[in-house]
């Protein structure tokens, strides 16, 4: 009579150990997957910020080149007008047109950067939601050892 009871206890102990080992293994897998997802998200955010910085540098260079070209055009217009004997309102209007075109270019470039930033922010929020959903999917509850079922054979 003692042997079946002993065998049942051994079986229950082995069942509990197996359940604990499975839970521990699942926790390890989840921790690794969770960290991998965190790293993926951080890399995605870093890449997005690098793209943003590159866009801003490129835009600044375009604005700088446009400003330089505008100054050169203004200088040429003043020299040309002086050589041609033209002065007054005509020269002022020409200078105003050159300055207006430059200002429109700068405004358009800066406005495009703002639109890109808005789109990037939406994409980053979407990525944050996606990573949150991935973390929820990864970190499902881990079934813990069921002592009662193991002992009573249920």
XYZ file of C-alpha atoms in Angstrom, residues 38-152:
115
model
C 12.976 46.590 -27.421
C 16.261 46.711 -29.352
C 14.409 46.573 -32.696
C 12.233 49.498 -31.649
C 15.211 51.558 -30.441
C 17.040 50.956 -33.731
C 13.948 51.998 -35.679
C 13.674 55.235 -33.670
C 17.398 55.941 -34.053
C 17.235 55.403 -37.813
C 14.261 57.750 -38.039
C 16.080 60.467 -36.096
C 19.183 60.039 -38.264
C 17.021 60.440 -41.391
C 15.513 63.567 -39.864
C 18.938 65.041 -39.133
C 20.116 64.266 -42.669
C 17.019 65.949 -44.122
C 17.662 69.048 -42.021
C 21.326 69.206 -43.050
C 20.394 68.842 -46.724
C 17.704 71.523 -46.392
C 20.121 73.893 -44.662
C 22.594 73.405 -47.497
C 19.899 74.098 -50.103
C 18.862 77.250 -48.238
C 22.466 78.352 -47.912
C 23.050 77.819 -51.646
C 19.845 79.693 -52.510
C 20.844 82.587 -50.265
C 24.296 82.713 -51.850
C 22.773 82.653 -55.348
C 20.342 85.374 -54.307
C 23.132 87.616 -53.028
C 25.054 87.064 -56.264
C 21.954 87.871 -58.337
C 21.353 91.015 -56.297
C 24.955 92.117 -56.807
C 24.750 91.450 -60.555
C 21.478 93.333 -60.827
C 22.882 96.386 -59.068
C 26.027 96.349 -61.234
C 24.051 95.777 -64.428
C 21.577 98.490 -63.569
C 24.376 100.905 -62.745
C 26.177 100.136 -65.999
C 22.962 100.586 -67.933
C 22.194 103.827 -66.153
C 19.004 102.446 -64.646
C 18.121 103.433 -61.088
C 15.229 103.904 -58.739
C 12.015 101.933 -58.698
C 13.004 99.518 -61.480
C 16.110 98.365 -59.645
C 14.216 98.223 -56.346
C 11.525 96.075 -57.984
C 14.135 93.701 -59.413
C 15.851 93.403 -56.035
C 12.456 92.836 -54.395
C 11.659 90.019 -56.855
C 14.984 88.292 -56.156
C 14.485 88.576 -52.391
C 10.855 87.374 -52.650
C 11.870 84.307 -54.661
C 14.535 83.475 -52.107
C 12.102 83.924 -49.222
C 9.534 81.700 -50.965
C 12.161 79.007 -51.460
C 13.254 79.181 -47.806
C 9.640 79.135 -46.597
C 8.749 76.180 -48.833
C 11.801 74.234 -47.694
C 11.096 74.875 -44.006
C 7.419 74.051 -44.457
C 8.338 70.739 -46.110
C 10.593 69.935 -43.142
C 7.673 70.603 -40.796
C 5.388 68.320 -42.826
C 8.060 65.623 -42.787
C 8.383 66.006 -39.000
C 4.621 65.622 -38.552
C 4.593 62.490 -40.720
C 7.637 61.140 -38.873
C 5.967 61.736 -35.498
C 2.872 59.832 -36.640
C 5.084 56.994 -37.868
C 6.953 56.930 -34.553
C 3.684 56.830 -32.599
C 2.535 53.979 -34.828
C 5.822 52.157 -34.228
C 5.396 52.673 -30.481
C 1.905 51.160 -30.617
C 3.196 48.256 -32.706
C 6.024 47.536 -30.271
C 3.582 47.709 -27.356
C 1.345 45.175 -29.097
C 4.382 42.977 -29.813
C 5.411 43.158 -26.143
C 1.879 42.159 -25.079
C 1.942 39.253 -27.553
C 5.391 38.155 -26.372
C 4.712 38.454 -22.651
C 1.627 36.307 -22.279
C 1.036 34.915 -18.786
C 3.121 31.854 -18.021
C 1.252 28.889 -16.650
C 2.577 28.132 -13.174
C 2.886 24.640 -11.696
C -0.465 23.181 -10.655
C 0.283 21.489 -7.341
C -3.253 20.239 -6.753
C -3.535 18.490 -10.118
C -0.080 16.974 -9.719
C -0.787 15.634 -6.235
C -4.370 14.522 -6.701
